[in-house]
JSON list of N, CA and C in Angstrom, two decimals:
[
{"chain": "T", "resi": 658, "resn": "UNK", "atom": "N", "xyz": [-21.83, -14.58, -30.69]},
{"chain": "T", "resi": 658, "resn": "UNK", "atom": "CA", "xyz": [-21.68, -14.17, -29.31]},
{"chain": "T", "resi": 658, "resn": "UNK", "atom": "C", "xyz": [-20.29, -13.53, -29.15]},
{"chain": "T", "resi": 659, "resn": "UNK", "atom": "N", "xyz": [-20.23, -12.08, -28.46]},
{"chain": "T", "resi": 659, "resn": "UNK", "atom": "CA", "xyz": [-19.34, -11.66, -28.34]},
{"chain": "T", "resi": 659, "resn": "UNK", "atom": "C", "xyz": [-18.45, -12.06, -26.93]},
{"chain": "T", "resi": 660, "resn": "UNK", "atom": "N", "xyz": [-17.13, -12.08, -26.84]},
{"chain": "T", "resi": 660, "resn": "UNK", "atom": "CA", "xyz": [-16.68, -12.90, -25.73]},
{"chain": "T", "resi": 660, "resn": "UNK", "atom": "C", "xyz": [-15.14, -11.84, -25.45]},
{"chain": "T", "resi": 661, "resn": "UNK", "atom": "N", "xyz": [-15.20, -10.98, -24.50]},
{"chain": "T", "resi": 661, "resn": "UNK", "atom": "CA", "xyz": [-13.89, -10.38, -23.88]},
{"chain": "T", "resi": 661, "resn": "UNK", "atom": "C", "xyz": [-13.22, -11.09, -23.24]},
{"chain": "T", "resi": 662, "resn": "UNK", "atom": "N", "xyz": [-11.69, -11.15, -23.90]},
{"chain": "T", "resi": 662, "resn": "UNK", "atom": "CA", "xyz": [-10.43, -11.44, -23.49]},
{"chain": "T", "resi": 662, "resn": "UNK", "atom": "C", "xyz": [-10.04, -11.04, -22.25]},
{"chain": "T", "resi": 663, "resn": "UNK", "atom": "N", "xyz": [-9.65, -11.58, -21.31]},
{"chain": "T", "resi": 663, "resn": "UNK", "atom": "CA", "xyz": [-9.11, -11.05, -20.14]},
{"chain": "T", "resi": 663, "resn": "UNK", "atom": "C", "xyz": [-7.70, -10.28, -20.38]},
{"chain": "T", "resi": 664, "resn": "UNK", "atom": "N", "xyz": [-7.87, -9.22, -19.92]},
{"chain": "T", "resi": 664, "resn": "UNK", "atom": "CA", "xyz": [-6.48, -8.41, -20.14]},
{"chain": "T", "resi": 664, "resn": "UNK", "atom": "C", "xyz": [-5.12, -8.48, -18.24]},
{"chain": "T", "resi": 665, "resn": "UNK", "atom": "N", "xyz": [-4.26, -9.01, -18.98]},
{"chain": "T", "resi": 665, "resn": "UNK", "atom": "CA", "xyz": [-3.16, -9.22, -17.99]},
{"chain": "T", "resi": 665, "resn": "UNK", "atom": "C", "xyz": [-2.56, -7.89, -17.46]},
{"chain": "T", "resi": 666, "resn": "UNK", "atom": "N", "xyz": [-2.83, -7.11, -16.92]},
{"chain": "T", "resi": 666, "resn": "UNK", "atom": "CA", "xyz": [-2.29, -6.25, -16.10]},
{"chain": "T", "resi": 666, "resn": "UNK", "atom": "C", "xyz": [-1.78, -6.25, -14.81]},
{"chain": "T", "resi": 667, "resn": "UNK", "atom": "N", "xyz": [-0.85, -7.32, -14.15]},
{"chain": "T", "resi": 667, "resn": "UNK", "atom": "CA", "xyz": [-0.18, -7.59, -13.38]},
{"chain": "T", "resi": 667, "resn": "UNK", "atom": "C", "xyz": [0.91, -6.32, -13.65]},
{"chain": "T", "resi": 668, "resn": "UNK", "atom": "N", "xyz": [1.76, -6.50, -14.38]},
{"chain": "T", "resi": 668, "resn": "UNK", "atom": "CA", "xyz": [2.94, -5.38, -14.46]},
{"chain": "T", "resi": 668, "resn": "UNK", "atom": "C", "xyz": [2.22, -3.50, -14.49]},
{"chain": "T", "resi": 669, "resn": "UNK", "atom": "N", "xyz": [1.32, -3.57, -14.13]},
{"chain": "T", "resi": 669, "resn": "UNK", "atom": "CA", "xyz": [0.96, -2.03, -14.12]},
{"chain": "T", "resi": 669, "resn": "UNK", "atom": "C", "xyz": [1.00, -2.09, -12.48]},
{"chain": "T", "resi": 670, "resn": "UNK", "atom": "N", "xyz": [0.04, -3.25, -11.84]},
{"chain": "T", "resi": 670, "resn": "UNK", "atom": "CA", "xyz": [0.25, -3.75, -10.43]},
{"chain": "T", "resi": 670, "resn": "UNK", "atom": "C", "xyz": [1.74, -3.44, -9.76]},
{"chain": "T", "resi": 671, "resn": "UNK", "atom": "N", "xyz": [2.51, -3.96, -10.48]},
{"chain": "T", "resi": 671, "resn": "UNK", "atom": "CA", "xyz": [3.77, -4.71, -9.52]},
{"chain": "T", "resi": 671, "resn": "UNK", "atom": "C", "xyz": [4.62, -3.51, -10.30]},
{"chain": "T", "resi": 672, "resn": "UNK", "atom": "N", "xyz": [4.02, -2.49, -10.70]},
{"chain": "T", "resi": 672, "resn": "UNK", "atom": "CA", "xyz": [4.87, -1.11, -10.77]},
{"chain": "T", "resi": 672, "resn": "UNK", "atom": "C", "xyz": [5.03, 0.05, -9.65]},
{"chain": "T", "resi": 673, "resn": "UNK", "atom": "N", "xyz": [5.70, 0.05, -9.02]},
{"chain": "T", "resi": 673, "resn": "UNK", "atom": "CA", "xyz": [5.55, 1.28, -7.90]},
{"chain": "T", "resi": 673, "resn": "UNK", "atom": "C", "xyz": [5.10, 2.27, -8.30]},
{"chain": "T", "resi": 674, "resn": "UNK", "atom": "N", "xyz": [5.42, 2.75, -9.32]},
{"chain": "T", "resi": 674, "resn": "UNK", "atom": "CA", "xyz": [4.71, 4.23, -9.73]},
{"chain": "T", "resi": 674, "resn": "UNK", "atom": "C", "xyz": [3.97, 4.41, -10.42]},
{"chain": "T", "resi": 675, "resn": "UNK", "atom": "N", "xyz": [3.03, 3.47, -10.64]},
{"chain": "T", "resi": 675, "resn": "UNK", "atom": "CA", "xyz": [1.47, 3.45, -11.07]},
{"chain": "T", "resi": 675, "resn": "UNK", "atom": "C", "xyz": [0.98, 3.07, -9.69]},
{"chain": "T", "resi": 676, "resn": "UNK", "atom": "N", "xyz": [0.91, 2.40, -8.85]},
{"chain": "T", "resi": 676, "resn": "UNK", "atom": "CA", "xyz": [0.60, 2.01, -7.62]},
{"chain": "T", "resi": 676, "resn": "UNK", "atom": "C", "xyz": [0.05, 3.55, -6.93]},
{"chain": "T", "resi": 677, "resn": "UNK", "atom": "N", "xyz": [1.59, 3.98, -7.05]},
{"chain": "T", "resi": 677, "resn": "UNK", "atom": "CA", "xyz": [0.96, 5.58, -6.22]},
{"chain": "T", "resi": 677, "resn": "UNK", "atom": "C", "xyz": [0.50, 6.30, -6.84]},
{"chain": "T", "resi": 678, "resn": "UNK", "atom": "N", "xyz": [0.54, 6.24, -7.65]},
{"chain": "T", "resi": 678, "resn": "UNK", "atom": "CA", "xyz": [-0.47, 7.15, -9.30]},
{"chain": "T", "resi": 678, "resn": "UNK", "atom": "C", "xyz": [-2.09, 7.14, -8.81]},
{"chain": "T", "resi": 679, "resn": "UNK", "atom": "N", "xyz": [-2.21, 6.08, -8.64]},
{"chain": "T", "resi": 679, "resn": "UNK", "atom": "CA", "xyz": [-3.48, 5.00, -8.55]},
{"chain": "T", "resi": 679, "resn": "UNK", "atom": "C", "xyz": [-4.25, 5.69, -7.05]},
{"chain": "T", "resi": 680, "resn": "UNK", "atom": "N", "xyz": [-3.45, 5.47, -6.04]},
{"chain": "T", "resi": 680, "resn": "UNK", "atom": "CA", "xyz": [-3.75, 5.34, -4.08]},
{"chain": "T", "resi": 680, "resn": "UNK", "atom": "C", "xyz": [-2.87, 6.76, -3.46]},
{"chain": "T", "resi": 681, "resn": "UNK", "atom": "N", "xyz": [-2.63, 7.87, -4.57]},
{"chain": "T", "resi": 681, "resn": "UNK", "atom": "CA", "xyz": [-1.58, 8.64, -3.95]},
{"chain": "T", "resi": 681, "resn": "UNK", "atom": "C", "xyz": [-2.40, 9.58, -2.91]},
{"chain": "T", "resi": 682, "resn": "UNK", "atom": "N", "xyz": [-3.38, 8.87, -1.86]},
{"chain": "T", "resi": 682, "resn": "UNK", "atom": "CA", "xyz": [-4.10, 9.96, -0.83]},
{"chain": "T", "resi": 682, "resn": "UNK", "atom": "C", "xyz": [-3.83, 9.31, 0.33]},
{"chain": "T", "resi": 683, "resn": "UNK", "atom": "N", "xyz": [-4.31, 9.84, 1.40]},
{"chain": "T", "resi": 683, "resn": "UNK", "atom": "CA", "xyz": [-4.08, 9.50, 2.96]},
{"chain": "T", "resi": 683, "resn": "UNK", "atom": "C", "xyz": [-5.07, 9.45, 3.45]},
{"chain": "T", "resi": 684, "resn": "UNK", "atom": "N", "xyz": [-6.15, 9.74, 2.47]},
{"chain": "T", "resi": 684, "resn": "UNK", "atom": "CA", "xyz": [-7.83, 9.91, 3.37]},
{"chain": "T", "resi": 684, "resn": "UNK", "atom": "C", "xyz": [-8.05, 8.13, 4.23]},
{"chain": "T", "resi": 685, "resn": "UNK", "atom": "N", "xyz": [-7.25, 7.34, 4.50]},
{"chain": "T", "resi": 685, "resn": "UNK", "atom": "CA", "xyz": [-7.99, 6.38, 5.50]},
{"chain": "T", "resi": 685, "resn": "UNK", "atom": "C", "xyz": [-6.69, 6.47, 6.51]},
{"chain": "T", "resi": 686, "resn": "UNK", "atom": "N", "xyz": [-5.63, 7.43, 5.97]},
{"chain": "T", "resi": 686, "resn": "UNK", "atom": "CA", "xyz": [-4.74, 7.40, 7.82]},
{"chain": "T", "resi": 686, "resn": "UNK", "atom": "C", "xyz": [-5.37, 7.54, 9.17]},
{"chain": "T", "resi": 687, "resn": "UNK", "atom": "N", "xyz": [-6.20, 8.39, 9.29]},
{"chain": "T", "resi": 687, "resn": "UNK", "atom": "CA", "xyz": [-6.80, 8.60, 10.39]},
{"chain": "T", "resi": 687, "resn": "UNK", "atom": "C", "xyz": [-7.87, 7.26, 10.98]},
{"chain": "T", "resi": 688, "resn": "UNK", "atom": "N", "xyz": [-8.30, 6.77, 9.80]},
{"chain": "T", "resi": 688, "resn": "UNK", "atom": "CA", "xyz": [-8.46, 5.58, 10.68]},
{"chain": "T", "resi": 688, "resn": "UNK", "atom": "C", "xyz": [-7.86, 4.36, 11.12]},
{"chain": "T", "resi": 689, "resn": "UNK", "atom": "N", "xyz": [-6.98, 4.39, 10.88]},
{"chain": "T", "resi": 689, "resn": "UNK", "atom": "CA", "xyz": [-5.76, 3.24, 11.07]},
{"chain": "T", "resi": 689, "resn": "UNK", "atom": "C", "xyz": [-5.20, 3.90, 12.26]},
{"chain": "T", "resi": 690, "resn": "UNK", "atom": "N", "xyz": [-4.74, 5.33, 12.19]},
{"chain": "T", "resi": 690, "resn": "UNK", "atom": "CA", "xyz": [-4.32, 5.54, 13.53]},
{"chain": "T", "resi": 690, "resn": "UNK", "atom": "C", "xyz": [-5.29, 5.71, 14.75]},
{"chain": "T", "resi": 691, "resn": "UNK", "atom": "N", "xyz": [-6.68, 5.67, 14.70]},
{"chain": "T", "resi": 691, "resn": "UNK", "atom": "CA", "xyz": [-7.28, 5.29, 15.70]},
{"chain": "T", "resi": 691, "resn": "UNK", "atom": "C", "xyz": [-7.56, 3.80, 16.33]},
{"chain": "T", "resi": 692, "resn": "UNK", "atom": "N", "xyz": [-7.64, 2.80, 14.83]},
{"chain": "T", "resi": 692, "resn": "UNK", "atom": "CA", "xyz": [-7.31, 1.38, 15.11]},
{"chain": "T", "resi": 692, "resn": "UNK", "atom": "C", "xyz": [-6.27, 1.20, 16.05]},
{"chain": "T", "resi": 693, "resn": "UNK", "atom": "N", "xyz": [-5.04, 2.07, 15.83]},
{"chain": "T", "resi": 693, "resn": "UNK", "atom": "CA", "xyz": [-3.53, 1.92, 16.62]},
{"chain": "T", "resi": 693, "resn": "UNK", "atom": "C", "xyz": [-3.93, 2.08, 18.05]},
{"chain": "T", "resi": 694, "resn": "UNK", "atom": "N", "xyz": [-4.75, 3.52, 18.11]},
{"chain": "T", "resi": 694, "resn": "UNK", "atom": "CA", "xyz": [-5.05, 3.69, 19.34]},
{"chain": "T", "resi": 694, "resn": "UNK", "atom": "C", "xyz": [-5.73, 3.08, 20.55]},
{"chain": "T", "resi": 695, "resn": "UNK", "atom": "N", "xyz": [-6.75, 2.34, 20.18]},
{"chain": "T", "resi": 695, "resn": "UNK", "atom": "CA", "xyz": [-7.68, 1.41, 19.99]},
{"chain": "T", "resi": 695, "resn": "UNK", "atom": "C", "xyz": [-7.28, 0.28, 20.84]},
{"chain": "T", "resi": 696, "resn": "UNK", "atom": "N", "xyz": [-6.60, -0.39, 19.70]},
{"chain": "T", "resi": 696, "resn": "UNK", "atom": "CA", "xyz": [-5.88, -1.93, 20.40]},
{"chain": "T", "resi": 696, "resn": "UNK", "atom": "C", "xyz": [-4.31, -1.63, 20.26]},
{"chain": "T", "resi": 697, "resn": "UNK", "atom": "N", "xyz": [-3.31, -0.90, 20.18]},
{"chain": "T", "resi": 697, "resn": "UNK", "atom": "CA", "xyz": [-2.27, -0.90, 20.40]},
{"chain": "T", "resi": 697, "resn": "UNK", "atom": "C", "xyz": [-1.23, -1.50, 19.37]},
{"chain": "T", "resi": 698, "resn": "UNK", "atom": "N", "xyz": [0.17, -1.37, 19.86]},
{"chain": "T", "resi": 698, "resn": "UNK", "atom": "CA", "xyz": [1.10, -2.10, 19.15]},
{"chain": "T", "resi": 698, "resn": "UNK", "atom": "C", "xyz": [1.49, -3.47, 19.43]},
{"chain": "T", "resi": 699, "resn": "UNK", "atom": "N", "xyz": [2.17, -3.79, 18.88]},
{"chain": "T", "resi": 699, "resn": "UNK", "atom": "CA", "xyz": [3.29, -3.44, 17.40]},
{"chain": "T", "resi": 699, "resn": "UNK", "atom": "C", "xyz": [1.72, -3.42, 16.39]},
{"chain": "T", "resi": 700, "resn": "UNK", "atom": "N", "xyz": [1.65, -2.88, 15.29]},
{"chain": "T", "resi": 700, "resn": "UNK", "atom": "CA", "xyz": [0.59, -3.31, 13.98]},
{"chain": "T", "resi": 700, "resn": "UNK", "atom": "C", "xyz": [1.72, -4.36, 12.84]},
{"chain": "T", "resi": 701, "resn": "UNK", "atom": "N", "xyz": [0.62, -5.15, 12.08]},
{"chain": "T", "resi": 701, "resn": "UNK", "atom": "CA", "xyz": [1.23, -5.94, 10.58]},
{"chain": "T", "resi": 701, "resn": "UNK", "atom": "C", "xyz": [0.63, -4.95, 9.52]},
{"chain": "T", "resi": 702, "resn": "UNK", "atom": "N", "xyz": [1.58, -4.71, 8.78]},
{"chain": "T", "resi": 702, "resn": "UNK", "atom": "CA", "xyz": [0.60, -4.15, 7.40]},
{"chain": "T", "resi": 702, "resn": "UNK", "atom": "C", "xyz": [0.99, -5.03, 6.26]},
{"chain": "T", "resi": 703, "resn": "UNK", "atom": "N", "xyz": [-0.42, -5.78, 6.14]},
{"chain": "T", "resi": 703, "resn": "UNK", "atom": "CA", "xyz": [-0.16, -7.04, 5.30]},
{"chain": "T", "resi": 703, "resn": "UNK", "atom": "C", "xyz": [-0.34, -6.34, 3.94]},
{"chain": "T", "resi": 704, "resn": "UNK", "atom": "N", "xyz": [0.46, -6.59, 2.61]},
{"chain": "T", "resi": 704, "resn": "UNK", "atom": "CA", "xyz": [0.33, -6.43, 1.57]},
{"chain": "T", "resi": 704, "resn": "UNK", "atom": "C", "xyz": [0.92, -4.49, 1.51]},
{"chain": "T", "resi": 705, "resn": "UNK", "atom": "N", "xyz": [1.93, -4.02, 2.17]},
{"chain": "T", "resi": 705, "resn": "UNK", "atom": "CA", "xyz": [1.86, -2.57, 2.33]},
{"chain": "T", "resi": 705, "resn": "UNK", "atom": "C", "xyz": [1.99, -1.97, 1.18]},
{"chain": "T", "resi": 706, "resn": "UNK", "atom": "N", "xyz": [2.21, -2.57, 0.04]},
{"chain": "T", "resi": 706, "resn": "UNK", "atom": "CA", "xyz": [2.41, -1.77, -1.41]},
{"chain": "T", "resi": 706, "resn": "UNK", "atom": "C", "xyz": [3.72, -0.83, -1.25]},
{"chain": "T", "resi": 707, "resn": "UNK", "atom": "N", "xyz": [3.58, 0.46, -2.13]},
{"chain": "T", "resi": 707, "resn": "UNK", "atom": "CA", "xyz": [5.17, 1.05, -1.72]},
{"chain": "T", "resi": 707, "resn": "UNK", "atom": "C", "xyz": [4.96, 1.96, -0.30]},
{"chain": "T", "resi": 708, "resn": "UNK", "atom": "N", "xyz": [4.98, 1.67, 0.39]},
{"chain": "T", "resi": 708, "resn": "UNK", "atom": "CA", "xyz": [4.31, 2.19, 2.19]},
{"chain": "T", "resi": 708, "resn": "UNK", "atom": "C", "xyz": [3.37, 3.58, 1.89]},
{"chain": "T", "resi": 709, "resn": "UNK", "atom": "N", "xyz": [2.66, 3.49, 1.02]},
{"chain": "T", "resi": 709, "resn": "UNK", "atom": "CA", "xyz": [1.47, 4.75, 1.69]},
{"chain": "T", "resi": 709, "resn": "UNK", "atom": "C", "xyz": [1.27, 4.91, 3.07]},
{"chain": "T", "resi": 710, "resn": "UNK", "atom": "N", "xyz": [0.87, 3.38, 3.19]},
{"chain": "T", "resi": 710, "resn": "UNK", "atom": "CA", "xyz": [0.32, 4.10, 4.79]},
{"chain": "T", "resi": 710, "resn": "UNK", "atom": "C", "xyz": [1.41, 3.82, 5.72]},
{"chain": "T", "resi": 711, "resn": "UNK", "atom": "N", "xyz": [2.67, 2.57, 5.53]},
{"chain": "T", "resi": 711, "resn": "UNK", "atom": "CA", "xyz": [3.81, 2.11, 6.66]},
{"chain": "T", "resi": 711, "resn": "UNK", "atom": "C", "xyz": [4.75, 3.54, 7.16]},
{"chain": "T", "resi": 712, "resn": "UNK", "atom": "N", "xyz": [4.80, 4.34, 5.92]},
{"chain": "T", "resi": 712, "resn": "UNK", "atom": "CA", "xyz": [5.63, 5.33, 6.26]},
{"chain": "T", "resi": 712, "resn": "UNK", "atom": "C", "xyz": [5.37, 6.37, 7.51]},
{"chain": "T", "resi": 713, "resn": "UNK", "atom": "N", "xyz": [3.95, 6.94, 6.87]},
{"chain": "T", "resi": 713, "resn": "UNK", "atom": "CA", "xyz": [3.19, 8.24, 8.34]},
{"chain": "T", "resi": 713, "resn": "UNK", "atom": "C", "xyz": [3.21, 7.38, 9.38]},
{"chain": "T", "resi": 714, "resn": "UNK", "atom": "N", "xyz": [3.09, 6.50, 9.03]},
{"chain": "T", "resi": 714, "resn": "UNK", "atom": "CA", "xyz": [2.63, 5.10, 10.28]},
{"chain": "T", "resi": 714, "resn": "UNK", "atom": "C", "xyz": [3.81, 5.45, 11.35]},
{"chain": "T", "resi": 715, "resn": "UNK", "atom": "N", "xyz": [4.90, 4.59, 10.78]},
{"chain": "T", "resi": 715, "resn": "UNK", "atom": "CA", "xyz": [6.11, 4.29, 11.13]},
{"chain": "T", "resi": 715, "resn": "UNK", "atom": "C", "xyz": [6.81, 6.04, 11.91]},
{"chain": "T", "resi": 716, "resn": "UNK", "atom": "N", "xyz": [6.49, 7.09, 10.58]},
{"chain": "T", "resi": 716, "resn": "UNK", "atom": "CA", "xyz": [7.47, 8.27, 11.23]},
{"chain": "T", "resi": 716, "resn": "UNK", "atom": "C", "xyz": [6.59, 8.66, 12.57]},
{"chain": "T", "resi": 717, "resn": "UNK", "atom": "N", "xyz": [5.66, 8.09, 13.22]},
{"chain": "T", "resi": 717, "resn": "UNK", "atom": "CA", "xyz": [5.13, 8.76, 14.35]},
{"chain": "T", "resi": 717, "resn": "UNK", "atom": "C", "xyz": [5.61, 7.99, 15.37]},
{"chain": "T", "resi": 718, "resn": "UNK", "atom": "N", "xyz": [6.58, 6.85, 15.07]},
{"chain": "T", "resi": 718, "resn": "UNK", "atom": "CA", "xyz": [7.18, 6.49, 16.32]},
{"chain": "T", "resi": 718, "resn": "UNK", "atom": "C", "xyz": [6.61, 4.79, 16.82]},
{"chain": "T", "resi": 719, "resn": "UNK", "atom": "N", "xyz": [6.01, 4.40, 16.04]},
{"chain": "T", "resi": 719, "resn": "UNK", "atom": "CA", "xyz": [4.76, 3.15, 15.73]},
{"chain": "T", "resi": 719, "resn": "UNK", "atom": "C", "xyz": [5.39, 1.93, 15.46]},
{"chain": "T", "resi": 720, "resn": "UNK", "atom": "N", "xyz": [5.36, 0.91, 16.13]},
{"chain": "T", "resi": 720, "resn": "UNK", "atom": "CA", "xyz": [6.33, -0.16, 16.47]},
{"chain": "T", "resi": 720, "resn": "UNK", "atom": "C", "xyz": [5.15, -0.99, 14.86]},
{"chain": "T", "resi": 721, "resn": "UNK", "atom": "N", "xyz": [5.98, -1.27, 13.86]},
{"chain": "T", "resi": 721, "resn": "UNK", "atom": "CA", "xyz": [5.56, -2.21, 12.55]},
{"chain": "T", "resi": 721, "resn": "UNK", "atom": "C", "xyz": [6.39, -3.21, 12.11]},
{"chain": "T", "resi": 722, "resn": "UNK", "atom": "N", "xyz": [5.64, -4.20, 11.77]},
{"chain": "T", "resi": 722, "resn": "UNK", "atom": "CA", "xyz": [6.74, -4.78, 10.76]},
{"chain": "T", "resi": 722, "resn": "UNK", "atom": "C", "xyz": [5.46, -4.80, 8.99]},
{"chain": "T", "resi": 723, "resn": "UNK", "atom": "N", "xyz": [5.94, -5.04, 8.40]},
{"chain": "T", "resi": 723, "resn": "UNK", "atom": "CA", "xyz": [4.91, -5.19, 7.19]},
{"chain": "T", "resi": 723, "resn": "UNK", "atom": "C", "xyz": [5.01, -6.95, 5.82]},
{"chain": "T", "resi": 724, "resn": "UNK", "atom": "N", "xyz": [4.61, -6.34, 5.43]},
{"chain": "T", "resi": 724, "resn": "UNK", "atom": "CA", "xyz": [4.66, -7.75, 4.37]},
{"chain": "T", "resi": 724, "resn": "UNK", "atom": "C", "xyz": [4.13, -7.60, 2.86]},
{"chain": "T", "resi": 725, "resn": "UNK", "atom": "N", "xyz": [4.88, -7.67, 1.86]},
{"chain": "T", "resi": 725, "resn": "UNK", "atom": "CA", "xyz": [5.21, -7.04, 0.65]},
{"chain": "T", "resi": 725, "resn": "UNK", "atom": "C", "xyz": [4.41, -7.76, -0.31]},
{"chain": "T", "resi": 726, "resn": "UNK", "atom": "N", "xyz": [3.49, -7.77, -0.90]},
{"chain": "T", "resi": 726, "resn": "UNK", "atom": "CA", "xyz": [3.56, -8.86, -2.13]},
{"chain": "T", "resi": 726, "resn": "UNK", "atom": "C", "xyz": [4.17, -8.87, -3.36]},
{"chain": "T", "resi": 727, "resn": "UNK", "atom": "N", "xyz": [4.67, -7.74, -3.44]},
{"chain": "T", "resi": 727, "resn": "UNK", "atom": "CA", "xyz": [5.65, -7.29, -4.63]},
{"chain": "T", "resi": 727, "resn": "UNK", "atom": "C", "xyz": [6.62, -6.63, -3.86]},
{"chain": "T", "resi": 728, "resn": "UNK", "atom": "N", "xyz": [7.93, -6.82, -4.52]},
{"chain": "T", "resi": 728, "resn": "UNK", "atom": "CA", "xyz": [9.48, -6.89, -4.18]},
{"chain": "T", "resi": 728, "resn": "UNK", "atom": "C", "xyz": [9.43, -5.60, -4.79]},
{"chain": "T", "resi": 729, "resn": "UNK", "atom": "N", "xyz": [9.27, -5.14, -5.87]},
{"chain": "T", "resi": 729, "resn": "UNK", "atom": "CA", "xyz": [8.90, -4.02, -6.81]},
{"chain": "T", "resi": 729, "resn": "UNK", "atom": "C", "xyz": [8.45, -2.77, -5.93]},
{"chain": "T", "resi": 730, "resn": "UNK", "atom": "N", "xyz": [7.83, -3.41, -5.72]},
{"chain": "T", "resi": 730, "resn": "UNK", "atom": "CA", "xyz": [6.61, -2.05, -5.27]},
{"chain": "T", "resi": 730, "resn": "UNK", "atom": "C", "xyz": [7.51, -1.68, -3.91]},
{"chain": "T", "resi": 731, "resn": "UNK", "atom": "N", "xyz": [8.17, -2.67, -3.13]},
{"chain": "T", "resi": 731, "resn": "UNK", "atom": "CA", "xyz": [8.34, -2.21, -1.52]},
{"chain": "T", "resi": 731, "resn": "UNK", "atom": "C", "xyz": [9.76, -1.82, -1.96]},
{"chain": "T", "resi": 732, "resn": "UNK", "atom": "N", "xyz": [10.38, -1.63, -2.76]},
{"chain": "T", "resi": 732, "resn": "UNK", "atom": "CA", "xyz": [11.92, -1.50, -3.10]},
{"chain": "T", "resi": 732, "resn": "UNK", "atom": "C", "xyz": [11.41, 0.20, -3.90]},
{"chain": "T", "resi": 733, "resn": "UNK", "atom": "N", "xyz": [10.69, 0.80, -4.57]},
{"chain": "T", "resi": 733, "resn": "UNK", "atom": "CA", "xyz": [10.04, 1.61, -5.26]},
{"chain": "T", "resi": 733, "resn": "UNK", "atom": "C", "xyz": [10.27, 2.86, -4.27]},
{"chain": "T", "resi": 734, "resn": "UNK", "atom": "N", "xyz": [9.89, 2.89, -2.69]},
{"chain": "T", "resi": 734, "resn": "UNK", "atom": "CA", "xyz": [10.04, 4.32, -2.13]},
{"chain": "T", "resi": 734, "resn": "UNK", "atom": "C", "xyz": [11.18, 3.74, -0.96]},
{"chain": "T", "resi": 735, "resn": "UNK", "atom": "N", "xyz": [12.52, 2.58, -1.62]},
{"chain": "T", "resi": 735, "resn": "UNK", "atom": "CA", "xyz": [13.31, 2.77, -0.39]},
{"chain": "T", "resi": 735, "resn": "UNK", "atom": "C", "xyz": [13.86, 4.23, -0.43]},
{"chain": "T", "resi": 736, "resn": "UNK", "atom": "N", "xyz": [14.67, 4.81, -1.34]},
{"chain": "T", "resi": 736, "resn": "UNK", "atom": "CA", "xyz": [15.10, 6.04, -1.00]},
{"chain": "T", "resi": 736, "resn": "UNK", "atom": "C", "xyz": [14.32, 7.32, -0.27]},
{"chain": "T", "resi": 737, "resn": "UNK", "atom": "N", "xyz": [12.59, 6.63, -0.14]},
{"chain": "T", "resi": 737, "resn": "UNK", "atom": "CA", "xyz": [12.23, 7.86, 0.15]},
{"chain": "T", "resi": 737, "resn": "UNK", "atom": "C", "xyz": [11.41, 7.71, 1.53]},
{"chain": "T", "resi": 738, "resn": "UNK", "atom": "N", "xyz": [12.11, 6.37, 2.49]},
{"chain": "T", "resi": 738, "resn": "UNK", "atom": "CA", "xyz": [11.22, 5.69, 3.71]},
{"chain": "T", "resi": 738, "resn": "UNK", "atom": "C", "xyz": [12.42, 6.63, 4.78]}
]
């Protein structure tokens, strides 16, 4: 009986720039900003990765706070928030 090893790929995860490698589109902004519209502010963006979506979010003026699960990943686009 053949039996596959689970392969540990956490550190490809908790890399910022495989992250956006991976999610580098915007095709679900528009629905988040109708969610916004919807029911209002402030929003949580739980788990925001390196801010795909906190950033467009945020530059339109959008009251956020967020929540990181990797230190990595949310430190990855400070120079570029």
């Amino acid at each position: 009986e053949f039996t596959m090893k689970p392969i540990d790929c956490r550190h490809i995860y908790l890399d910022g720039r495989h992250y956006d490698l991976q999610f580098n589109h915007l095709d679900d902004l528009t629905f988040y900003l109708h969610q916004i519209e919807k029911y209002g502010e402030p929003v949580l963006e739980v788990a925001c990765g390196t801010g795909r979506l906190t950033i467009p979010i945020a530059e339109r003026g959008i009251q956020m706070g967020v929540n990181a699960l990797s230190y990595h990943q949310l430190t990855y686009r400070t120079g570029q928030a």
